[in-house]
Amino acid sequence: MASGFESCTFFVPMPLSAYIFTGTDCMTHTAEFDVIIIGGGPNGLAMALALGGARATPRARVLVVDARDPRKFAASGNDTRGSALTRATQNIFHGLGCWADLKDHVAEMRHIIVTDGKGMLEARPSLLSFFTADGDKAAAVITENRWIAAALMAGVDRSSDIEVRGGVTVASIVREVGFSRVNFADGQSVRAPLLVGADGRNSFVRRELGIPVEGHDDRQVALTFSIAHELPHGLRAEEHFSPTGVFALLPLPGNRASIVWGTSPEEAAQLMAIDETTFNAALNEKIGTHLGRTNLEGTRQAYPLKRQVAREITGPRTALIGDAAHIIHPLAGLGLNLGFKDVAALADCVADAMLRGEDHGSQAVLERYARWRRFDIASTIAAMEGMNALFVNDLPGLTLLRQAALRLADRLPAAKSALMDEAAGMSGALPRLMRGL
Ligand SMILES: Cc1cc2nc3c(=O)[nH]c(=O)nc-3n(C[C@H](O)[C@H](O)[C@H](O)COP(=O)(O)OP(=O)(O)OC[C@H]3O[C@@H](n4cnc5c(N)ncnc54)[C@H](O)[C@@H]3O)c2cc1C
């Protein structure tokens, strides 16, 4: 869509930091980039590094803009979530040159148990369990989101081709011939052939494109926080399913763990309101005694759970990635990993186009990205919906079916190995970064 002012724009030959002055608005500087990313969360920062980081070939000139300041946010540690990073996502961190910044803050998940959450934990039979044999790599590692943000930000700071502008308000996005222009509330504007919407669940970019979403509110809230405990966890992750939600305990380095406590909005409100001593008592009752005494570390946060998928993940000169494109139930801890797959796939499409001298924000390039991601996003959502329906349900017939199916899977090495490949994120057509290239 061409705007009227395109006709009176005149160009000044320029290096990256030079400016274009437009005929209609000579007071406004329009800086030009190869790619503008709205949203400096984990997906936005990873995207910036994949295209403009020290290891990117070719190296694009990238601008990241965020309503908050990603640098301050990364330093504040103000995200109490932990994330399981699949082997494929770990490859991305290696490829982006950020693994060294993260590696001391991860714990391998070498053993996983799944129970149906009834009764005291010690007495619960595990329905499904996975061990990683000695010498094999674990399917995933766990870390806290604050370390993910810090590692990505460190990578961004090492690149002279990535600019980050925090604390800015995007007023509008205008499509011009060959560009997406972003106008800020302070009157500044920037433009690039490609705009990436990495602005999370309520994406402004998605709404501005008029792309509808499908999904629903789960009527569940997940409390997320870290704990310290007396006894070693033995690198064992636990997932306890119940009709009110999943309770997950994910091992962190040392005698620490990251907790996702899924529950009803009412119970979540109570758990958020009580003081720390009362909360710790509730926590110890929930976890049982196998880790000794457990204590909250830092603060707890509450995330209302919803599932959502955008009907399209591209628009004119725009691609959506991460939560802007899809939100899945956190029961398998795959949300961020799915977003990182978007990052790696879009990076391949854009880099290949740039190497060929093709317009990297063109419809043809965006269509390649959309085609590549469509099936994987749909199949991951379908798998999560199925798991959620199967686990978070108390109908007697379904409970028996679930137990029988899981016990069967537990006894079939081939089924378990396929599940572990899924968990490692190593199935399907993988982009270069995910293959460690
Ligand atoms: C309880 C819970 C547990 C989870 N556990 C896991 C797990 O174990 N493993 C896993 O893989 N995933 C997990 N996830 C999912 C994962 O956390 C998300 O998928 C991931 O954080 C999304 O990252 P993002 O960069 O797409 O979006 P966000 O992290 O939401 O970042 C979006 C950024 O955009 C900025 N922004 C928003 N609007 C604007 C605007 N208008 N202008 C400018 N900037 C804007 C925001 O300030 C923010 O910095 C979990 C999610 C939840 C809720």
Tab-separated table of C-alpha atoms and ligand atoms in Angstrom:
chain	number	residue	atom	x	y	z
A	1	MET	CA	0.000	0.000	0.000
A	2	ALA	CA	1.657	3.233	-1.083
A	3	SER	CA	1.176	6.299	1.018
A	4	GLY	CA	0.776	9.677	-0.613
A	5	PHE	CA	4.121	10.947	0.561
A	6	GLU	CA	6.078	8.208	-1.243
A	7	SER	CA	5.893	10.337	-4.373
A	8	CYS	CA	7.776	13.218	-2.756
A	9	THR	CA	10.419	11.248	-0.837
A	10	PHE	CA	13.934	11.986	-2.040
A	11	PHE	CA	16.829	9.752	-1.131
A	12	VAL	CA	20.292	10.636	0.101
A	13	PRO	CA	22.869	7.867	-0.566
A	14	MET	CA	23.744	6.718	2.919
A	15	PRO	CA	25.480	4.340	5.242
A	16	LEU	CA	23.377	2.758	8.001
A	17	SER	CA	23.213	5.662	10.362
A	18	ALA	CA	22.510	8.286	7.731
A	19	TYR	CA	19.037	9.688	7.310
A	20	ILE	CA	16.436	10.112	4.627
A	21	PHE	CA	14.477	13.362	4.681
A	22	THR	CA	10.976	13.198	3.342
A	23	GLY	CA	9.423	15.886	1.249
A	24	THR	CA	6.209	15.964	3.242
A	25	ASP	CA	7.791	16.098	6.628
A	26	CYS	CA	11.189	17.727	6.442
A	27	MET	CA	11.333	18.122	10.247
A	28	THR	CA	11.250	14.348	10.718
A	29	HIS	CA	14.329	12.149	10.386
A	30	THR	CA	13.655	8.758	8.942
A	31	ALA	CA	16.421	6.310	9.734
A	32	GLU	CA	16.537	3.292	7.477
A	33	PHE	CA	17.329	-0.302	8.419
A	34	ASP	CA	17.212	-3.689	6.708
A	35	VAL	CA	14.882	-5.080	9.379
A	36	ILE	CA	12.856	-3.458	12.165
A	37	ILE	CA	11.720	-5.684	15.020
A	38	ILE	CA	8.926	-4.514	17.301
A	39	GLY	CA	9.343	-6.285	20.659
A	40	GLY	CA	12.589	-6.991	22.498
A	41	GLY	CA	11.472	-10.101	24.392
A	42	PRO	CA	13.383	-13.370	23.897
A	43	ASN	CA	12.070	-13.915	20.367
A	44	GLY	CA	12.702	-10.345	19.238
A	45	LEU	CA	16.275	-10.317	20.592
A	46	ALA	CA	17.035	-13.764	19.108
A	47	MET	CA	15.678	-12.547	15.738
A	48	ALA	CA	17.911	-9.475	15.914
A	49	LEU	CA	20.958	-11.661	16.594
A	50	ALA	CA	20.062	-14.179	13.874
A	51	LEU	CA	20.015	-11.380	11.277
A	52	GLY	CA	22.389	-8.752	12.645
A	53	GLY	CA	24.533	-10.536	15.246
A	54	ALA	CA	28.285	-11.005	15.062
A	55	ARG	CA	27.853	-14.450	13.436
A	56	ALA	CA	25.104	-13.557	10.943
A	57	THR	CA	25.869	-14.000	7.237
A	58	PRO	CA	25.004	-11.751	5.526
A	59	ARG	CA	24.830	-9.182	8.332
A	60	ALA	CA	21.649	-7.092	8.281
A	61	ARG	CA	21.241	-3.676	9.916
A	62	VAL	CA	18.597	-4.260	12.557
A	63	LEU	CA	16.577	-1.999	14.834
A	64	VAL	CA	14.742	-3.429	17.870
A	65	VAL	CA	12.107	-1.217	19.469
A	66	ASP	CA	10.249	-1.980	22.672
A	67	ALA	CA	7.726	-0.203	24.847
A	68	ARG	CA	9.877	-1.063	27.883
A	69	ASP	CA	13.665	-0.990	27.883
A	70	PRO	CA	14.880	-4.536	27.061
A	71	ARG	CA	18.326	-3.776	28.492
A	72	LYS	CA	16.932	-2.667	31.852
A	73	PHE	CA	14.398	-5.509	31.833
A	74	ALA	CA	17.133	-8.092	31.217
A	75	ALA	CA	19.221	-6.656	34.055
A	76	SER	CA	16.275	-6.466	36.485
A	77	GLY	CA	15.596	-10.222	36.420
A	78	ASN	CA	11.943	-9.276	36.487
A	79	ASP	CA	10.641	-12.469	34.853
A	80	THR	CA	10.131	-15.294	37.338
A	81	ARG	CA	9.457	-17.913	34.669
A	82	GLY	CA	11.798	-20.759	33.916
A	83	SER	CA	11.993	-22.335	30.491
A	84	ALA	CA	12.888	-25.733	29.155
A	85	LEU	CA	15.183	-25.230	26.189
A	86	THR	CA	15.145	-28.130	23.757
A	87	ARG	CA	18.322	-29.398	22.139
A	88	ALA	CA	17.327	-27.591	18.927
A	89	THR	CA	16.930	-24.320	20.858
A	90	GLN	CA	20.306	-24.857	22.536
A	91	ASN	CA	21.765	-25.151	19.018
A	92	ILE	CA	20.288	-21.720	18.283
A	93	PHE	CA	22.063	-20.229	21.314
A	94	HIS	CA	25.316	-21.756	20.066
A	95	GLY	CA	24.665	-20.372	16.565
A	96	LEU	CA	23.878	-16.910	17.916
A	97	GLY	CA	27.095	-16.939	19.948
A	98	CYS	CA	25.249	-16.719	23.285
A	99	TRP	CA	25.660	-20.203	24.726
A	100	ALA	CA	28.750	-19.206	26.725
A	101	ASP	CA	26.646	-16.502	28.411
A	102	LEU	CA	23.964	-19.026	29.366
A	103	LYS	CA	25.676	-22.337	30.031
A	104	ASP	CA	26.493	-21.781	33.718
A	105	HIS	CA	22.830	-21.102	34.461
A	106	VAL	CA	21.239	-24.242	33.008
A	107	ALA	CA	20.481	-27.645	34.528
A	108	GLU	CA	20.022	-30.728	32.392
A	109	MET	CA	16.669	-32.439	32.590
A	110	ARG	CA	17.890	-36.049	32.741
A	111	HIS	CA	14.801	-37.653	34.182
A	112	ILE	CA	11.149	-36.687	33.714
A	113	ILE	CA	8.162	-38.120	35.544
A	114	VAL	CA	4.523	-37.490	34.721
A	115	THR	CA	1.803	-38.274	37.254
A	116	ASP	CA	-1.874	-37.583	37.415
A	117	GLY	CA	-1.496	-35.446	40.474
A	118	LYS	CA	-3.728	-37.329	42.905
A	119	GLY	CA	-2.857	-37.655	46.596
A	120	MET	CA	0.509	-36.977	48.213
A	121	LEU	CA	3.341	-36.850	45.721
A	122	GLU	CA	5.352	-39.610	47.392
A	123	ALA	CA	2.484	-42.063	46.912
A	124	ARG	CA	1.685	-41.128	43.298
A	125	PRO	CA	2.551	-43.740	40.697
A	126	SER	CA	4.333	-42.210	37.744
A	127	LEU	CA	2.397	-42.812	34.533
A	128	LEU	CA	5.260	-42.011	32.249
A	129	SER	CA	8.931	-41.588	32.930
A	130	PHE	CA	11.970	-40.826	30.814
A	131	PHE	CA	15.625	-41.331	31.673
A	132	THR	CA	18.540	-40.067	29.677
A	133	ALA	CA	21.195	-42.768	29.560
A	134	ASP	CA	24.662	-41.883	30.867
A	135	GLY	CA	26.716	-40.373	28.071
A	136	ASP	CA	23.624	-39.218	26.119
A	137	LYS	CA	22.654	-35.566	25.896
A	138	ALA	CA	19.497	-34.590	27.757
A	139	ALA	CA	16.506	-33.669	25.588
A	140	ALA	CA	16.287	-30.267	27.254
A	141	VAL	CA	17.904	-28.001	29.824
A	142	ILE	CA	16.112	-25.705	32.242
A	143	THR	CA	17.034	-22.144	32.964
A	144	GLU	CA	15.385	-19.027	34.320
A	145	ASN	CA	14.055	-16.523	31.784
A	146	ARG	CA	16.137	-13.757	33.332
A	147	TRP	CA	19.294	-15.578	32.198
A	148	ILE	CA	17.861	-16.042	28.701
A	149	ALA	CA	17.209	-12.305	28.470
A	150	ALA	CA	20.658	-11.471	29.845
A	151	ALA	CA	22.463	-13.873	27.455
A	152	LEU	CA	20.626	-12.544	24.391
A	153	MET	CA	21.181	-8.940	25.465
A	154	ALA	CA	24.917	-9.630	25.901
A	155	GLY	CA	24.985	-10.949	22.309
A	156	VAL	CA	23.122	-7.870	21.072
A	157	ASP	CA	25.614	-5.611	22.841
A	158	ARG	CA	28.472	-7.334	20.987
A	159	SER	CA	27.017	-6.417	17.595
A	160	SER	CA	27.504	-3.005	16.042
A	161	ASP	CA	24.725	-3.718	13.532
A	162	ILE	CA	21.904	-3.967	16.060
A	163	GLU	CA	20.371	-0.860	17.585
A	164	VAL	CA	17.951	-1.136	20.508
A	165	ARG	CA	15.506	1.631	21.360
A	166	GLY	CA	13.678	1.035	24.624
A	167	GLY	CA	10.794	2.937	26.200
A	168	VAL	CA	9.335	4.064	22.883
A	169	THR	CA	5.687	4.144	21.826
A	170	VAL	CA	4.799	3.049	18.319
A	171	ALA	CA	2.045	5.344	17.075
A	172	SER	CA	1.406	3.827	13.651
A	173	ILE	CA	2.781	1.549	10.971
A	174	VAL	CA	2.466	2.612	7.359
A	175	ARG	CA	3.113	0.450	4.292
A	176	GLU	CA	4.973	2.209	1.514
A	177	VAL	CA	6.279	0.900	-1.766
A	178	GLY	CA	9.188	-1.318	-0.771
A	179	PHE	CA	9.079	-0.432	2.954
A	180	SER	CA	7.246	-0.626	6.256
A	181	ARG	CA	7.439	2.697	8.044
A	182	VAL	CA	7.112	2.872	11.846
A	183	ASN	CA	6.039	6.211	13.294
A	184	PHE	CA	6.758	6.842	16.977
A	185	ALA	CA	4.706	8.982	19.332
A	186	ASP	CA	7.598	11.453	19.651
A	187	GLY	CA	7.386	12.254	15.925
A	188	GLN	CA	10.434	10.185	14.887
A	189	SER	CA	10.053	7.511	12.243
A	190	VAL	CA	12.075	4.618	10.861
A	191	ARG	CA	11.594	2.317	7.909
A	192	ALA	CA	12.817	-0.998	6.535
A	193	PRO	CA	11.861	-3.440	3.770
A	194	LEU	CA	10.896	-5.944	6.486
A	195	LEU	CA	9.073	-5.448	9.786
A	196	VAL	CA	8.969	-8.272	12.351
A	197	GLY	CA	6.197	-8.325	14.958
A	198	ALA	CA	7.687	-9.899	18.104
A	199	ASP	CA	5.493	-7.913	20.463
A	200	GLY	CA	3.907	-10.734	22.407
A	201	ARG	CA	0.382	-11.933	23.082
A	202	ASN	CA	-1.437	-8.609	22.535
A	203	SER	CA	0.668	-7.736	19.485
A	204	PHE	CA	0.103	-4.208	18.218
A	205	VAL	CA	1.647	-5.223	14.881
A	206	ARG	CA	-0.833	-8.078	14.455
A	207	ARG	CA	-3.799	-5.899	15.380
A	208	GLU	CA	-2.621	-3.121	13.115
A	209	LEU	CA	-2.511	-5.614	10.212
A	210	GLY	CA	-6.088	-6.618	11.061
A	211	ILE	CA	-5.115	-10.273	11.491
A	212	PRO	CA	-7.708	-12.059	13.641
A	213	VAL	CA	-6.772	-14.668	16.256
A	214	GLU	CA	-8.501	-17.877	17.209
A	215	GLY	CA	-8.312	-19.359	20.665
A	216	HIS	CA	-9.711	-19.131	24.102
A	217	ASP	CA	-9.084	-18.201	27.674
A	218	ASP	CA	-8.218	-21.283	29.757
A	219	ARG	CA	-9.790	-20.002	32.971
A	220	GLN	CA	-6.488	-21.053	34.528
A	221	VAL	CA	-3.668	-19.021	35.987
A	222	ALA	CA	-0.054	-20.162	36.253
A	223	LEU	CA	2.002	-18.951	39.190
A	224	THR	CA	5.685	-18.945	38.317
A	225	PHE	CA	8.607	-18.651	40.718
A	226	SER	CA	11.862	-20.298	41.772
A	227	ILE	CA	12.440	-22.280	44.961
A	228	ALA	CA	15.393	-23.427	47.029
A	229	HIS	CA	15.197	-26.875	48.619
A	230	GLU	CA	17.248	-28.912	51.108
A	231	LEU	CA	17.766	-32.170	49.190
A	232	PRO	CA	19.116	-32.643	45.647
A	233	HIS	CA	16.564	-33.017	42.844
A	234	GLY	CA	18.798	-35.415	40.927
A	235	LEU	CA	18.089	-33.440	37.702
A	236	ARG	CA	14.547	-34.822	37.756
A	237	ALA	CA	11.624	-32.812	36.336
A	238	GLU	CA	8.138	-33.540	37.641
A	239	GLU	CA	4.822	-32.795	35.964
A	240	HIS	CA	1.690	-33.437	38.010
A	241	PHE	CA	-1.569	-33.037	36.113
A	242	SER	CA	-4.930	-32.299	37.667
A	243	PRO	CA	-8.232	-30.824	36.453
A	244	THR	CA	-7.280	-27.410	37.867
A	245	GLY	CA	-3.949	-27.325	36.026
A	246	VAL	CA	-0.435	-28.664	35.858
A	247	PHE	CA	2.070	-28.396	38.691
A	248	ALA	CA	5.576	-28.573	37.226
A	249	LEU	CA	8.851	-28.689	39.104
A	250	LEU	CA	11.833	-28.146	36.833
A	251	PRO	CA	15.416	-28.601	38.077
A	252	LEU	CA	17.754	-25.587	38.150
A	253	PRO	CA	21.482	-25.601	39.003
A	254	GLY	CA	22.119	-26.477	42.665
A	255	ASN	CA	19.320	-27.322	45.068
A	256	ARG	CA	16.890	-25.049	43.246
A	257	ALA	CA	13.909	-25.513	40.976
A	258	SER	CA	11.593	-23.490	38.780
A	259	ILE	CA	7.895	-23.940	39.492
A	260	VAL	CA	4.800	-23.548	37.316
A	261	TRP	CA	1.732	-23.881	39.541
A	262	GLY	CA	-1.343	-23.961	37.330
A	263	THR	CA	-4.603	-23.457	39.153
A	264	SER	CA	-8.008	-21.745	39.100
A	265	PRO	CA	-8.053	-17.922	38.983
A	266	GLU	CA	-9.628	-17.935	42.466
A	267	GLU	CA	-6.929	-20.076	44.088
A	268	ALA	CA	-4.229	-18.149	42.216
A	269	ALA	CA	-5.550	-14.874	43.649
A	270	GLN	CA	-5.391	-16.368	47.169
A	271	LEU	CA	-1.871	-17.713	46.634
A	272	MET	CA	-0.694	-14.331	45.374
A	273	ALA	CA	-2.295	-12.496	48.307
A	274	ILE	CA	-0.939	-14.552	51.226
A	275	ASP	CA	2.305	-13.627	52.959
A	276	GLU	CA	5.525	-15.505	52.256
A	277	THR	CA	5.384	-17.714	55.376
A	278	THR	CA	1.851	-18.891	54.613
A	279	PHE	CA	2.798	-19.346	50.958
A	280	ASN	CA	5.787	-21.495	51.890
A	281	ALA	CA	3.523	-23.681	54.043
A	282	ALA	CA	1.145	-24.191	51.084
A	283	LEU	CA	4.118	-24.913	48.828
A	284	ASN	CA	5.561	-27.553	51.155
A	285	GLU	CA	2.191	-29.239	51.385
A	286	LYS	CA	1.879	-29.252	47.578
A	287	ILE	CA	5.383	-30.627	46.925
A	288	GLY	CA	5.629	-33.142	49.766
A	289	THR	CA	8.793	-34.110	51.560
A	290	HIS	CA	11.064	-35.701	48.928
A	291	LEU	CA	13.079	-32.476	48.479
A	292	GLY	CA	13.162	-31.643	52.176
A	293	ARG	CA	12.075	-28.175	53.209
A	294	THR	CA	11.323	-25.892	50.228
A	295	ASN	CA	11.271	-22.094	50.224
A	296	LEU	CA	10.198	-19.438	47.751
A	297	GLU	CA	13.149	-17.526	46.260
A	298	GLY	CA	12.428	-14.006	45.076
A	299	THR	CA	8.950	-13.077	43.948
A	300	ARG	CA	6.004	-14.986	42.467
A	301	GLN	CA	4.155	-13.882	39.349
A	302	ALA	CA	0.771	-14.886	37.957
A	303	TYR	CA	0.108	-15.470	34.241
A	304	PRO	CA	-3.478	-15.949	33.038
A	305	LEU	CA	-3.314	-18.813	30.554
A	306	LYS	CA	-4.830	-18.523	27.149
A	307	ARG	CA	-4.315	-20.271	23.884
A	308	GLN	CA	-4.264	-18.304	20.715
A	309	VAL	CA	-3.128	-18.566	17.119
A	310	ALA	CA	-3.079	-15.838	14.491
A	311	ARG	CA	-4.927	-16.748	11.313
A	312	GLU	CA	-2.004	-15.449	9.242
A	313	ILE	CA	1.614	-15.032	10.315
A	314	THR	CA	2.534	-12.596	7.567
A	315	GLY	CA	1.133	-9.385	6.085
A	316	PRO	CA	2.491	-6.810	3.665
A	317	ARG	CA	6.220	-6.453	4.444
A	318	THR	CA	5.619	-7.981	7.870
A	319	ALA	CA	6.206	-11.319	9.619
A	320	LEU	CA	4.920	-12.313	13.040
A	321	ILE	CA	7.019	-14.485	15.367
A	322	GLY	CA	6.681	-15.922	18.882
A	323	ASP	CA	3.702	-15.155	21.082
A	324	ALA	CA	2.496	-12.550	18.580
A	325	ALA	CA	1.812	-15.485	16.249
A	326	HIS	CA	0.833	-18.258	18.690
A	327	ILE	CA	0.419	-19.007	22.380
A	328	ILE	CA	0.283	-22.627	23.469
A	329	HIS	CA	-0.478	-24.155	26.850
A	330	PRO	CA	2.705	-24.247	28.968
A	331	LEU	CA	2.087	-27.878	29.958
A	332	ALA	CA	4.959	-29.169	27.817
A	333	GLY	CA	7.112	-26.041	28.158
A	334	LEU	CA	7.345	-25.598	24.399
A	335	GLY	CA	6.062	-22.035	23.830
A	336	LEU	CA	9.391	-20.284	23.677
A	337	ASN	CA	10.899	-23.136	21.692
A	338	LEU	CA	8.143	-22.786	19.104
A	339	GLY	CA	8.954	-19.073	18.866
A	340	PHE	CA	12.661	-19.789	18.430
A	341	LYS	CA	11.728	-22.075	15.530
A	342	ASP	CA	9.976	-19.084	13.913
A	343	VAL	CA	13.148	-17.072	14.446
A	344	ALA	CA	15.397	-19.693	12.847
A	345	ALA	CA	13.058	-20.299	9.886
A	346	LEU	CA	12.594	-16.584	9.161
A	347	ALA	CA	16.350	-16.060	9.482
A	348	ASP	CA	16.954	-18.722	6.792
A	349	CYS	CA	14.360	-17.197	4.446
A	350	VAL	CA	15.673	-13.632	4.881
A	351	ALA	CA	19.392	-14.517	4.719
A	352	ASP	CA	18.898	-16.643	1.586
A	353	ALA	CA	16.978	-13.805	-0.071
A	354	MET	CA	19.667	-11.257	0.819
A	355	LEU	CA	22.418	-13.538	-0.492
A	356	ARG	CA	20.522	-13.897	-3.783
A	357	GLY	CA	19.989	-10.147	-4.020
A	358	GLU	CA	16.229	-10.678	-3.677
A	359	ASP	CA	13.983	-8.148	-1.866
A	360	HIS	CA	14.005	-9.777	1.600
A	361	GLY	CA	10.652	-8.251	2.642
A	362	SER	CA	8.802	-9.273	-0.510
A	363	GLN	CA	5.621	-11.311	-0.589
A	364	ALA	CA	7.520	-14.263	-2.105
A	365	VAL	CA	9.989	-14.423	0.816
A	366	LEU	CA	7.252	-13.991	3.420
A	367	GLU	CA	5.199	-16.734	1.775
A	368	ARG	CA	8.197	-19.113	2.056
A	369	TYR	CA	8.356	-18.364	5.791
A	370	ALA	CA	4.596	-18.834	6.263
A	371	ARG	CA	4.547	-22.117	4.327
A	372	TRP	CA	7.450	-23.479	6.353
A	373	ARG	CA	5.966	-22.605	9.745
A	374	ARG	CA	2.263	-23.249	9.117
A	375	PHE	CA	2.285	-27.014	9.546
A	376	ASP	CA	4.627	-27.099	12.545
A	377	ILE	CA	2.618	-24.459	14.420
A	378	ALA	CA	-0.686	-26.222	13.664
A	379	SER	CA	0.613	-29.662	14.637
A	380	THR	CA	2.212	-28.409	17.884
A	381	ILE	CA	-1.035	-26.677	18.846
A	382	ALA	CA	-3.030	-29.825	18.038
A	383	ALA	CA	-0.668	-31.953	20.162
A	384	MET	CA	-0.911	-29.520	23.113
A	385	GLU	CA	-4.711	-29.373	22.833
A	386	GLY	CA	-4.843	-33.170	22.831
A	387	MET	CA	-2.550	-33.443	25.840
A	388	ASN	CA	-4.484	-30.801	27.708
A	389	ALA	CA	-7.826	-32.501	26.975
A	390	LEU	CA	-6.386	-35.832	28.047
A	391	PHE	CA	-4.652	-34.687	31.216
A	392	VAL	CA	-6.648	-31.787	32.563
A	393	ASN	CA	-9.873	-33.725	32.738
A	394	ASP	CA	-11.444	-35.791	35.444
A	395	LEU	CA	-14.047	-37.791	33.529
A	396	PRO	CA	-13.723	-41.392	34.848
A	397	GLY	CA	-13.527	-42.981	31.352
A	398	LEU	CA	-10.917	-40.495	30.216
A	399	THR	CA	-8.860	-40.975	33.362
A	400	LEU	CA	-8.669	-44.716	32.756
A	401	LEU	CA	-7.870	-44.219	29.072
A	402	ARG	CA	-5.142	-41.736	29.927
A	403	GLN	CA	-3.559	-44.066	32.452
A	404	ALA	CA	-3.710	-47.028	30.053
A	405	ALA	CA	-2.290	-45.008	27.128
A	406	LEU	CA	0.557	-43.596	29.172
A	407	ARG	CA	1.461	-46.940	30.717
A	408	LEU	CA	1.519	-48.421	27.207
A	409	ALA	CA	3.751	-45.599	25.929
A	410	ASP	CA	5.967	-46.102	28.968
A	411	ARG	CA	6.584	-49.718	27.941
A	412	LEU	CA	7.271	-49.040	24.247
A	413	PRO	CA	10.869	-47.927	23.635
A	414	ALA	CA	10.083	-46.750	20.060
A	415	ALA	CA	7.187	-44.557	21.238
A	416	LYS	CA	9.330	-43.120	24.012
A	417	SER	CA	12.200	-42.409	21.688
A	418	ALA	CA	9.813	-40.599	19.253
A	419	LEU	CA	8.462	-38.578	22.180
A	420	MET	CA	12.007	-37.725	23.258
A	421	ASP	CA	12.876	-36.554	19.715
A	422	GLU	CA	9.797	-34.317	19.849
A	423	ALA	CA	10.852	-33.079	23.287
A	424	ALA	CA	14.342	-32.332	21.982
A	425	GLY	CA	12.778	-30.340	19.134
A	426	MET	CA	14.806	-32.362	16.611
A	427	SER	CA	11.911	-33.630	14.469
A	428	GLY	CA	10.609	-32.100	11.222
A	429	ALA	CA	12.395	-29.864	8.706
A	430	LEU	CA	14.825	-27.864	10.823
A	431	PRO	CA	16.264	-24.472	9.875
A	432	ARG	CA	20.060	-24.101	9.840
A	433	LEU	CA	20.380	-22.494	13.286
A	434	MET	CA	18.489	-25.403	14.871
A	435	ARG	CA	20.795	-27.920	13.215
A	436	GLY	CA	23.771	-26.171	14.758
A	437	LEU	CA	24.876	-24.664	11.419
B	1	LIG	C1	3.529	-19.693	32.936
B	1	LIG	C2	4.303	-19.860	31.671
B	1	LIG	C3	5.329	-20.798	31.617
B	1	LIG	C4	6.038	-20.985	30.426
B	1	LIG	N1	7.021	-21.945	30.378
B	1	LIG	C5	7.673	-22.163	29.215
B	1	LIG	C6	8.699	-23.181	29.108
B	1	LIG	O1	9.028	-23.920	30.033
B	1	LIG	N2	9.318	-23.344	27.915
B	1	LIG	C7	8.982	-22.573	26.825
B	1	LIG	O2	9.552	-22.799	25.742
B	1	LIG	N3	8.049	-21.597	26.901
B	1	LIG	C8	7.383	-21.375	28.058
B	1	LIG	N4	6.422	-20.404	28.116
B	1	LIG	C9	6.160	-19.568	26.966
B	1	LIG	C10	7.181	-18.451	26.822
B	1	LIG	O3	7.430	-17.824	28.055
B	1	LIG	C11	6.691	-17.421	25.795
B	1	LIG	O4	6.360	-18.102	24.610
B	1	LIG	C12	7.778	-16.382	25.492
B	1	LIG	O5	8.107	-15.616	26.630
B	1	LIG	C13	7.299	-15.422	24.399
B	1	LIG	O6	8.345	-14.566	24.028
B	1	LIG	P1	8.093	-13.379	22.995
B	1	LIG	O7	9.428	-12.727	22.818
B	1	LIG	O8	7.358	-13.856	21.796
B	1	LIG	O9	7.060	-12.410	23.743
B	1	LIG	P2	7.238	-11.572	25.099
B	1	LIG	O10	8.197	-12.216	26.029
B	1	LIG	O11	5.848	-11.298	25.568
B	1	LIG	O12	7.908	-10.198	24.630
B	1	LIG	C14	7.180	-9.231	23.905
B	1	LIG	C15	7.933	-7.898	23.987
B	1	LIG	O13	7.220	-6.952	23.179
B	1	LIG	C16	7.105	-5.732	23.886
B	1	LIG	N5	5.898	-5.045	23.398
B	1	LIG	C17	4.612	-5.414	23.582
B	1	LIG	N6	3.798	-4.527	22.978
B	1	LIG	C18	4.584	-3.585	22.395
B	1	LIG	C19	4.321	-2.417	21.598
B	1	LIG	N7	3.078	-2.034	21.288
B	1	LIG	N8	5.377	-1.684	21.176
B	1	LIG	C20	6.652	-2.050	21.484
B	1	LIG	N9	6.951	-3.146	22.214
B	1	LIG	C21	5.927	-3.907	22.663
B	1	LIG	C22	7.037	-6.119	25.350
B	1	LIG	O14	7.449	-5.052	26.180
B	1	LIG	C23	7.997	-7.320	25.400
B	1	LIG	O15	9.323	-6.938	25.680
B	1	LIG	C24	5.708	-20.200	29.296
B	1	LIG	C25	4.702	-19.236	29.360
B	1	LIG	C26	3.987	-19.070	30.540
B	1	LIG	C27	2.879	-18.041	30.606
